[in-house]
Structure formats: structure tokens, C-alpha cells
Amino acid sequence: MAQNIKTIKYFHRKFVQEEQTAPEDVKEAFATFAEGGDTMSAGQLREFVDKVQCQPQYTVEECERIMETFLRSRRDESDNDENNKKKKKVGDGDGNDNGGCCFTLEEFFQFLYFDEFNAPLSPEVHHDMDAPLSHYFINTGHNSYLTGNQLSSDCSEVPIIQALNKGVRVIELDLWPNSNKTDIDVVHGRTLTAPVSLYKCLVAIKDNAFVASEYPVIITLEDHLTKDLQALAAEVTNEIFGDLLYYPPEDAMDEFPSPESLKGRILISTKPPPVDELRDTFSKRLIKDGKESERESADEALSPPPSIGSDVDACDRYNASSDRECEEELTPSSEIHSGVIHYKRMITIHAGKPKGHIKDSLSVDGKVKRLSLSEQEIERASSSYGDDLISFTQRNILRVYPKGTRVNSSNFRPHIGWLYGAQMVAMNMQGYGKSLWHAQGLFRANGGSGYVKKPPLLMNKNDDGQSNIFNPKTPYPTSRIMKVKIYMGTGWISNFSKTHFDTFSPPDFYIKNNKNGLKIKVSHLKFIKVSIHGVQYDKARHRTRVISDHWFPVWEEEFEIPLKVPSLALVLIEAREYDKHEKDDFGGQTCFPVDEIRPGFRSVPLYDEKGNKYSHTCDEC
């Protein structure tokens, strides 16, 4: 009887993972500052930190404490490793009498991965925080209550909590009457999104406002409420926030207060209701059969339809006829009148009401205000009125939000707003991708405070007081050449399964660079991409060679990148695993402002596609 026999061929490959050793540049630095000895003392480390890392503020005693902290953490991580248990004293071989701990070459090399000390950006708030709010880029969210897309996702307080915990300082809430018009919902109006109560959102803001930053939280309200519900909103807001809520000293201001003066405070920004018109309505009401019968006028005097500068996105533009559906019989009581006045009084940042042409809305005369433009509107305005935009944002606040067709909650390139001084570039925090990475990167600056001081070129004025306008489209000469050296990477094997990238072999990593001058050590990737994003002439892309079949790739590749306007440039670093026949696998990313990068050897932590930091994966710059 014939038999059909199937054979399965298989193979077995063994890959030896080599331990990482210090690059030649690290060995040279150690030999120089250890003065040829086998160990580096705290005093010698201080010289290295001063001369190479450009951090002269540290004393010998502080460097010794840093060494002790590092060595202790290293012993805790690998207490079975006898080499890590050793704690050598100065004088064991180098003749130095400073006392305290010291580093061997291997410990010094591992210390450079210690991102608590060797991170690329300063962890401290170091910008001047005493200027008006209009002098800062502010970390801003768009429709902060949405969990997913703009049309059918749930509304919840959870995304608000997540945003605040990541340092977002501007939270947007859309306020609508609930189904029986007796309470307030937060919901994306005229869509299938499920609402969440205003009360829940405000409590979430109060409980999480200052977890990531002590600087002010600004709530922008898109107000579709009737007058009695505006009064209710004022009552609920005051009840929940209490002393945290900031009340401006005057109805409108000549200049915004500073972030420093507003520490620990919550601000409200929306279009103020015209209380004078409300008073007129009360005074002219008609009494019939002993009952008050006058209704709100059809033109909605208290809630005029927003236009180009209002807080309403293109996908749900407010219009008078739709708003009439929310009209109710006006109860002309002193309580409602008082409540609406209270609602108006708690608004610190007034949303402007554009009149006529967009150029007219950019007038810098009068009281300071906030103007909102969609990404399409600012692109059109910047092509014709770029000077006016920059002049406007020197005193006033400009908010830019995604166009209405981004129903999947994607994001636009935030530089279209930043290049013209727009302080509030509103991002969909659930819209993961490079645009959001850029925003997250900018606001890692200044200690992650959520406020980044705008560069002087966006604030310049001539002797006559007129703005010396910066033009982002001008081909300025090269002002700086940055060097980026990518050494190696580590940590992927701790964050990914051994078969995550390739089933039968270790990954093939490379690094993409988008611009800058750093030295970077990346782990677990096969190639690195580095790119620069800024003005149109500051665009560059570089990538390392691919390192095959290795969890601990070593590149030691250097790039030189010319920069014309470095103060507005970001460097984006992406780690990719190379696939010949498919799309390269994502292995991590990070982004930060060029001007904020500290020189020297730096350990650069990588983040996942959502912007969450990997626990072990990092680069050294």
C-alpha cells in the first residue's frame, strides 16, 4: 500500500549577543579626564561635566552624590553581578585625594545612559516666566473630551485626565444643553458622539490640573448654552474650582498676566455674553395676563453666530437657525441676570469676534483678546497677511484648530501656526502620528511646564514701536551647523518580544534623523532616521546604515546639518527595523527643540507611537 509521507524542513540558528563596549570617543573622554588612571573621581567627573556636558553648576560634592546614586541603582538592578557590587574609593589607584566614589571605564560608560542626569533636555523650568501669556507657545488640546474620532466616539473625562497628566495646559470643552435643557452636556454638537456631564469634566480638571505642571490651566469653552444654563455653568464652575479659579481684575485687559503670576490657577476663555443686551431685554419685556411672555429675539443677541475667529470648528459651525432649536422661554429673573454677569466676569481671555475681512480681525489696537482660526484659514492668512499675524500674536493670543474634515482625529503640521507666533496650536491628543510627535517634542522643553517662551525673532520691534517682522519664507543665511553623532542603542530586548520584529532572527535596525547636531546612542534598533522640521529652508533627512541581526546595534555615524532658523526647528529621531519586502517596523521615536538640546554625550529615551516613554529603550546623544 502506497504511503504519502510529508516532510517538514526546519532550521536552527543561534545568534550570539555581544555585550556593548564603550565607543572610542567615550574611551578618549575617560582617559582625558581620569588623567590616564583606571578610575575617575568625583572631582574629575565634575571637570568632564563642566567641559564636555557644559553643566558648570555642579560642585564636586554634588557629583559625588550623583555617582553614589548611580552606583546604588546599578547594584539594585543587578545585585548578583559581583562587578556591580564593588564600591571603590578614590586612592585605590589614581592617587586622587578628593575622597568618595569613583567610576571605572565601564561604569562611566553605563553612567552616560543615566538619563536622570544625562537627558538631552534640562528637566528644570528655565525660561523667563514673567512675560504675558501671549509670549509663550502653550500646550493645547482640541476637543479634549473625545476618546476617538470626531463623529461617533464617546465623550469622557478620561482623555482630559490623560492630557493633563502629559502636560497639556489648554483643555477645550464644548457646552450644550442636555436633552431636556435643564443641565449641561460636554459633547461634540450635531454628531453621534455620546455626551459626558460638565460636572465630571470640571472635577477631572480640578483633580489633575497641576500633576504635571504648576503653571496655569486654561479652559476654552465653545458655548452653545441658553442664558439660564450660562448662569448654571458659572455656579458649577465656581463651586468646583473655588479659589483655583482666576477672576481677572477688570472686564478686559491691556495685557495678559504672566504664567508665573498664575501658578496654580485655572482660567476660562470664551466669547463673553453681551450682558448689556441682556439688561435691555429685561427692561423691555412684555407682561401679558400677569405672566412674563417675551422670548429671546430671533437674532440670539446673547449668542451671536460665531464666525472665523470663534471657538467653533468648521465641521460644526454654529448658525442662527440651528441655535433657535435651543431657545427656551426667557425667565427674566434677577438670579439669571446675576448668573450671566458672573459667567462673564470669570472669563479671563476673551474670544474676539471678527468683523469683515480677516485682516481687520488682526488689528492690534484695543484690549487683548484671543482669535481662533482653522488650519485652512491660517494657511490662507499667512500667504497674504503673515506680517499681521505675527504682529497680532505679540500681544494677543491666536488659536489654530484642525479642519473639520479630520473626522478621524488626525492632526495638521503644527509649524503652520508656530511660525507665525500662534500660541495655542490645538492638537487631537488621540491622533497619533508625526504631527503629534512634533507637538509633544516642543513641549518637552522648559521642564515640561507646558509653556515655551517664543523666540525673540517673533517678538522683535523697531525703535518706533512697530514690529520688525520675521518672515518664515525668507531664505535666511545659515546661522549654525549642528553635528549629530549616533553611537549605539539599547533596551529594545526589554520592551519587545524576541520575535516582535523578525520571527527567526534579531532585528535589523537603523535610525532616521531629521536634523540637528547631536551625538546619539540608540539601542535595539537596526537603523536610525533623523529629520529637522522648522521653516521651509530648514529641512533635512538622514539615516544610518542598517545593522543586521542585532538587538544592540552600533553605528558611530556622524551627520552635519546646516540650520537657518534653529530657534524654530525641531529634531525628530526615529528608530526603525528594516524589512526588505514590507514596511519597516516602528521601534521608537523622540523629538525635541534644537535650541534646547544640551551638548555632550546624551542618553535619549525613546517613546512609542502614542508618545509614552519606553521603560528601557534609549539613545545616547
mmCIF file of C-alpha atoms in Angstrom, residues 148-337:
data_model
loop_
_atom_site.group_PDB
_atom_site.id
_atom_site.type_symbol
_atom_site.label_atom_id
_atom_site.label_comp_id
_atom_site.label_asym_id
_atom_site.label_seq_id
_atom_site.Cartn_x
_atom_site.Cartn_y
_atom_site.Cartn_z
ATOM 1 C CA GLY A 148 -11.659 58.655 19.401
ATOM 2 C CA ASN A 149 -12.971 60.057 16.134
ATOM 3 C CA GLN A 150 -14.872 63.331 15.809
ATOM 4 C CA LEU A 151 -18.218 61.835 14.741
ATOM 5 C CA SER A 152 -19.148 58.773 16.782
ATOM 6 C CA SER A 153 -16.714 58.202 19.653
ATOM 7 C CA ASP A 154 -17.638 58.527 23.322
ATOM 8 C CA CYS A 155 -17.090 61.725 25.277
ATOM 9 C CA SER A 156 -15.385 61.178 28.607
ATOM 10 C CA GLU A 157 -13.354 62.840 31.319
ATOM 11 C CA VAL A 158 -10.629 60.197 30.861
ATOM 12 C CA PRO A 159 -8.901 61.861 27.851
ATOM 13 C CA ILE A 160 -8.884 65.113 29.835
ATOM 14 C CA ILE A 161 -7.100 63.390 32.718
ATOM 15 C CA GLN A 162 -4.597 61.785 30.344
ATOM 16 C CA ALA A 163 -3.884 65.092 28.612
ATOM 17 C CA LEU A 164 -3.311 66.968 31.860
ATOM 18 C CA ASN A 165 -1.025 64.231 33.147
ATOM 19 C CA LYS A 166 1.068 64.650 29.991
ATOM 20 C CA GLY A 167 1.422 68.389 30.490
ATOM 21 C CA VAL A 168 -1.360 69.795 28.300
ATOM 22 C CA ARG A 169 -2.312 73.252 29.626
ATOM 23 C CA VAL A 170 -5.303 74.174 27.425
ATOM 24 C CA ILE A 171 -8.415 71.986 27.648
ATOM 25 C CA GLU A 172 -11.310 72.532 25.241
ATOM 26 C CA LEU A 173 -14.918 71.783 26.273
ATOM 27 C CA ASP A 174 -17.982 72.111 24.026
ATOM 28 C CA LEU A 175 -21.007 73.044 26.149
ATOM 29 C CA TRP A 176 -24.538 72.152 25.029
ATOM 30 C CA PRO A 177 -27.918 71.882 26.793
ATOM 31 C CA ASN A 178 -28.792 68.301 27.676
ATOM 32 C CA SER A 179 -31.829 66.581 26.162
ATOM 33 C CA ASN A 180 -34.358 68.219 28.497
ATOM 34 C CA LYS A 181 -32.451 71.527 28.567
ATOM 35 C CA THR A 182 -32.076 71.529 32.343
ATOM 36 C CA ASP A 183 -28.381 70.668 32.592
ATOM 37 C CA ILE A 184 -25.140 70.959 30.638
ATOM 38 C CA ASP A 185 -23.511 68.277 28.491
ATOM 39 C CA VAL A 186 -19.996 68.261 27.099
ATOM 40 C CA VAL A 187 -20.360 66.836 23.604
ATOM 41 C CA HIS A 188 -19.304 67.415 20.010
ATOM 42 C CA GLY A 189 -22.548 69.003 18.833
ATOM 43 C CA ARG A 190 -24.597 67.673 15.928
ATOM 44 C CA THR A 191 -22.662 64.403 15.792
ATOM 45 C CA LEU A 192 -23.247 60.883 17.117
ATOM 46 C CA THR A 193 -20.787 61.301 19.981
ATOM 47 C CA ALA A 194 -22.145 60.288 23.402
ATOM 48 C CA PRO A 195 -22.076 63.157 25.951
ATOM 49 C CA VAL A 196 -20.377 63.444 29.326
ATOM 50 C CA SER A 197 -21.527 65.814 32.063
ATOM 51 C CA LEU A 198 -19.812 69.150 32.589
ATOM 52 C CA TYR A 199 -19.560 68.327 36.294
ATOM 53 C CA LYS A 200 -17.404 65.224 35.632
ATOM 54 C CA CYS A 201 -15.108 67.160 33.318
ATOM 55 C CA LEU A 202 -14.576 70.009 35.756
ATOM 56 C CA VAL A 203 -13.873 67.646 38.651
ATOM 57 C CA ALA A 204 -11.324 65.800 36.478
ATOM 58 C CA ILE A 205 -9.638 69.099 35.640
ATOM 59 C CA LYS A 206 -9.505 70.170 39.272
ATOM 60 C CA ASP A 207 -8.022 66.845 40.423
ATOM 61 C CA ASN A 208 -5.365 66.667 37.687
ATOM 62 C CA ALA A 209 -4.652 70.260 36.681
ATOM 63 C CA PHE A 210 -1.285 70.536 38.405
ATOM 64 C CA VAL A 211 0.004 66.960 38.404
ATOM 65 C CA ALA A 212 2.463 67.549 35.541
ATOM 66 C CA SER A 213 2.980 71.310 35.826
ATOM 67 C CA GLU A 214 2.259 74.050 38.354
ATOM 68 C CA TYR A 215 1.594 76.607 35.624
ATOM 69 C CA PRO A 216 -1.950 77.703 34.750
ATOM 70 C CA VAL A 217 -4.564 75.568 33.048
ATOM 71 C CA ILE A 218 -6.774 77.388 30.537
ATOM 72 C CA ILE A 219 -10.235 76.026 29.716
ATOM 73 C CA THR A 220 -11.557 77.181 26.338
ATOM 74 C CA LEU A 221 -15.337 76.903 26.167
ATOM 75 C CA GLU A 222 -17.311 76.510 22.971
ATOM 76 C CA ASP A 223 -20.560 77.882 24.360
ATOM 77 C CA HIS A 224 -23.946 76.833 22.914
ATOM 78 C CA LEU A 225 -25.884 77.480 26.127
ATOM 79 C CA THR A 226 -29.012 79.426 26.879
ATOM 80 C CA LYS A 227 -28.784 82.211 29.434
ATOM 81 C CA ASP A 228 -30.035 80.235 32.410
ATOM 82 C CA LEU A 229 -27.537 77.462 31.598
ATOM 83 C CA GLN A 230 -24.729 80.012 31.348
ATOM 84 C CA ALA A 231 -25.685 81.051 34.854
ATOM 85 C CA LEU A 232 -25.640 77.373 35.897
ATOM 86 C CA ALA A 233 -22.218 76.898 34.280
ATOM 87 C CA ALA A 234 -20.857 79.831 36.290
ATOM 88 C CA GLU A 235 -22.307 78.405 39.508
ATOM 89 C CA VAL A 236 -20.928 74.889 38.926
ATOM 90 C CA THR A 237 -17.519 76.156 37.838
ATOM 91 C CA ASN A 238 -17.147 78.350 40.904
ATOM 92 C CA GLU A 239 -18.402 75.591 43.201
ATOM 93 C CA ILE A 240 -15.887 73.022 41.914
ATOM 94 C CA PHE A 241 -12.784 75.182 41.434
ATOM 95 C CA GLY A 242 -13.221 77.553 44.338
ATOM 96 C CA ASP A 243 -10.040 79.540 44.934
ATOM 97 C CA LEU A 244 -8.330 77.815 41.994
ATOM 98 C CA LEU A 245 -10.489 79.825 39.573
ATOM 99 C CA TYR A 246 -8.874 83.058 38.450
ATOM 100 C CA TYR A 247 -11.018 86.177 38.155
ATOM 101 C CA PRO A 248 -9.467 88.989 36.105
ATOM 102 C CA PRO A 249 -9.244 92.350 37.874
ATOM 103 C CA GLU A 250 -11.076 94.048 35.016
ATOM 104 C CA ASP A 251 -13.543 93.105 32.307
ATOM 105 C CA ALA A 252 -10.937 93.348 29.553
ATOM 106 C CA MET A 253 -7.185 93.784 29.802
ATOM 107 C CA ASP A 254 -4.494 95.810 28.072
ATOM 108 C CA GLU A 255 -2.040 92.960 28.653
ATOM 109 C CA PHE A 256 -2.363 89.336 29.708
ATOM 110 C CA PRO A 257 -0.936 88.261 33.075
ATOM 111 C CA SER A 258 2.177 86.055 33.207
ATOM 112 C CA PRO A 259 2.371 82.285 33.749
ATOM 113 C CA GLU A 260 4.392 82.924 36.911
ATOM 114 C CA SER A 261 1.666 85.118 38.415
ATOM 115 C CA LEU A 262 -0.960 82.484 37.544
ATOM 116 C CA LYS A 263 0.721 79.437 39.086
ATOM 117 C CA GLY A 264 -1.837 77.009 40.432
ATOM 118 C CA ARG A 265 -4.775 78.856 38.867
ATOM 119 C CA ILE A 266 -7.426 77.845 36.331
ATOM 120 C CA LEU A 267 -8.503 80.361 33.665
ATOM 121 C CA ILE A 268 -11.610 80.493 31.485
ATOM 122 C CA SER A 269 -11.539 81.598 27.843
ATOM 123 C CA THR A 270 -14.622 82.027 25.671
ATOM 124 C CA LYS A 271 -16.711 84.711 23.989
ATOM 125 C CA PRO A 272 -18.307 86.877 26.716
ATOM 126 C CA PRO A 273 -22.090 87.189 26.626
ATOM 127 C CA PRO A 274 -23.246 90.767 25.889
ATOM 128 C CA VAL A 275 -24.702 91.490 29.309
ATOM 129 C CA ASP A 276 -25.834 94.998 28.313
ATOM 130 C CA GLU A 277 -28.130 93.497 25.680
ATOM 131 C CA LEU A 278 -29.465 91.093 28.280
ATOM 132 C CA ARG A 279 -30.297 94.039 30.560
ATOM 133 C CA ASP A 280 -32.098 95.726 27.684
ATOM 134 C CA THR A 281 -34.077 92.570 27.045
ATOM 135 C CA PHE A 282 -35.194 92.507 30.660
ATOM 136 C CA SER A 283 -36.177 96.169 30.656
ATOM 137 C CA LYS A 284 -38.303 95.761 27.516
ATOM 138 C CA ARG A 285 -40.068 92.506 28.374
ATOM 139 C CA LEU A 286 -43.792 92.336 27.853
ATOM 140 C CA ILE A 287 -46.206 91.341 30.589
ATOM 141 C CA LYS A 288 -49.378 89.607 29.450
ATOM 142 C CA ASP A 289 -52.111 88.209 31.760
ATOM 143 C CA GLY A 290 -49.722 88.570 34.677
ATOM 144 C CA LYS A 291 -47.153 86.278 33.058
ATOM 145 C CA GLU A 292 -43.816 87.134 31.551
ATOM 146 C CA SER A 293 -44.070 86.171 27.924
ATOM 147 C CA GLU A 294 -41.257 87.721 25.976
ATOM 148 C CA ARG A 295 -38.956 85.205 24.345
ATOM 149 C CA GLU A 296 -35.412 85.609 23.216
ATOM 150 C CA SER A 297 -35.216 87.548 19.983
ATOM 151 C CA ALA A 298 -34.618 85.585 16.809
ATOM 152 C CA ASP A 299 -31.216 87.096 16.286
ATOM 153 C CA GLU A 300 -29.946 85.485 19.552
ATOM 154 C CA ALA A 301 -28.460 88.675 20.902
ATOM 155 C CA LEU A 302 -26.686 86.847 23.691
ATOM 156 C CA SER A 303 -25.271 84.098 21.499
ATOM 157 C CA PRO A 304 -24.447 85.621 18.110
ATOM 158 C CA PRO A 305 -23.349 83.135 15.476
ATOM 159 C CA PRO A 306 -19.567 82.719 15.652
ATOM 160 C CA SER A 307 -17.514 83.416 12.569
ATOM 161 C CA ILE A 308 -13.914 82.983 11.525
ATOM 162 C CA GLY A 309 -12.403 83.731 14.920
ATOM 163 C CA SER A 310 -14.852 81.899 17.135
ATOM 164 C CA ASP A 311 -14.281 78.722 19.093
ATOM 165 C CA VAL A 312 -16.270 76.602 16.664
ATOM 166 C CA ASP A 313 -14.693 74.187 14.251
ATOM 167 C CA ALA A 314 -15.524 74.058 10.561
ATOM 168 C CA CYS A 315 -17.324 70.720 10.911
ATOM 169 C CA ASP A 316 -19.956 72.104 13.292
ATOM 170 C CA ARG A 317 -20.220 75.825 12.554
ATOM 171 C CA TYR A 318 -22.782 77.460 14.724
ATOM 172 C CA ASN A 319 -25.647 79.014 12.799
ATOM 173 C CA ALA A 320 -28.595 81.055 13.968
ATOM 174 C CA SER A 321 -31.323 78.791 12.649
ATOM 175 C CA SER A 322 -29.892 75.687 14.370
ATOM 176 C CA ASP A 323 -29.413 77.558 17.611
ATOM 177 C CA ARG A 324 -33.080 78.517 17.720
ATOM 178 C CA GLU A 325 -33.772 74.890 18.496
ATOM 179 C CA CYS A 326 -32.066 75.528 21.848
ATOM 180 C CA GLU A 327 -34.166 78.629 22.621
ATOM 181 C CA GLU A 328 -36.358 78.486 25.628
ATOM 182 C CA GLU A 329 -38.730 80.903 27.260
ATOM 183 C CA LEU A 330 -36.609 83.550 28.948
ATOM 184 C CA THR A 331 -37.223 83.860 32.650
ATOM 185 C CA PRO A 332 -36.296 87.464 33.338
ATOM 186 C CA SER A 333 -35.237 86.910 36.937
ATOM 187 C CA SER A 334 -32.511 88.748 38.744
ATOM 188 C CA GLU A 335 -30.882 85.390 39.538
ATOM 189 C CA ILE A 336 -30.324 84.543 35.879
ATOM 190 C CA HIS A 337 -29.191 88.080 35.143
#
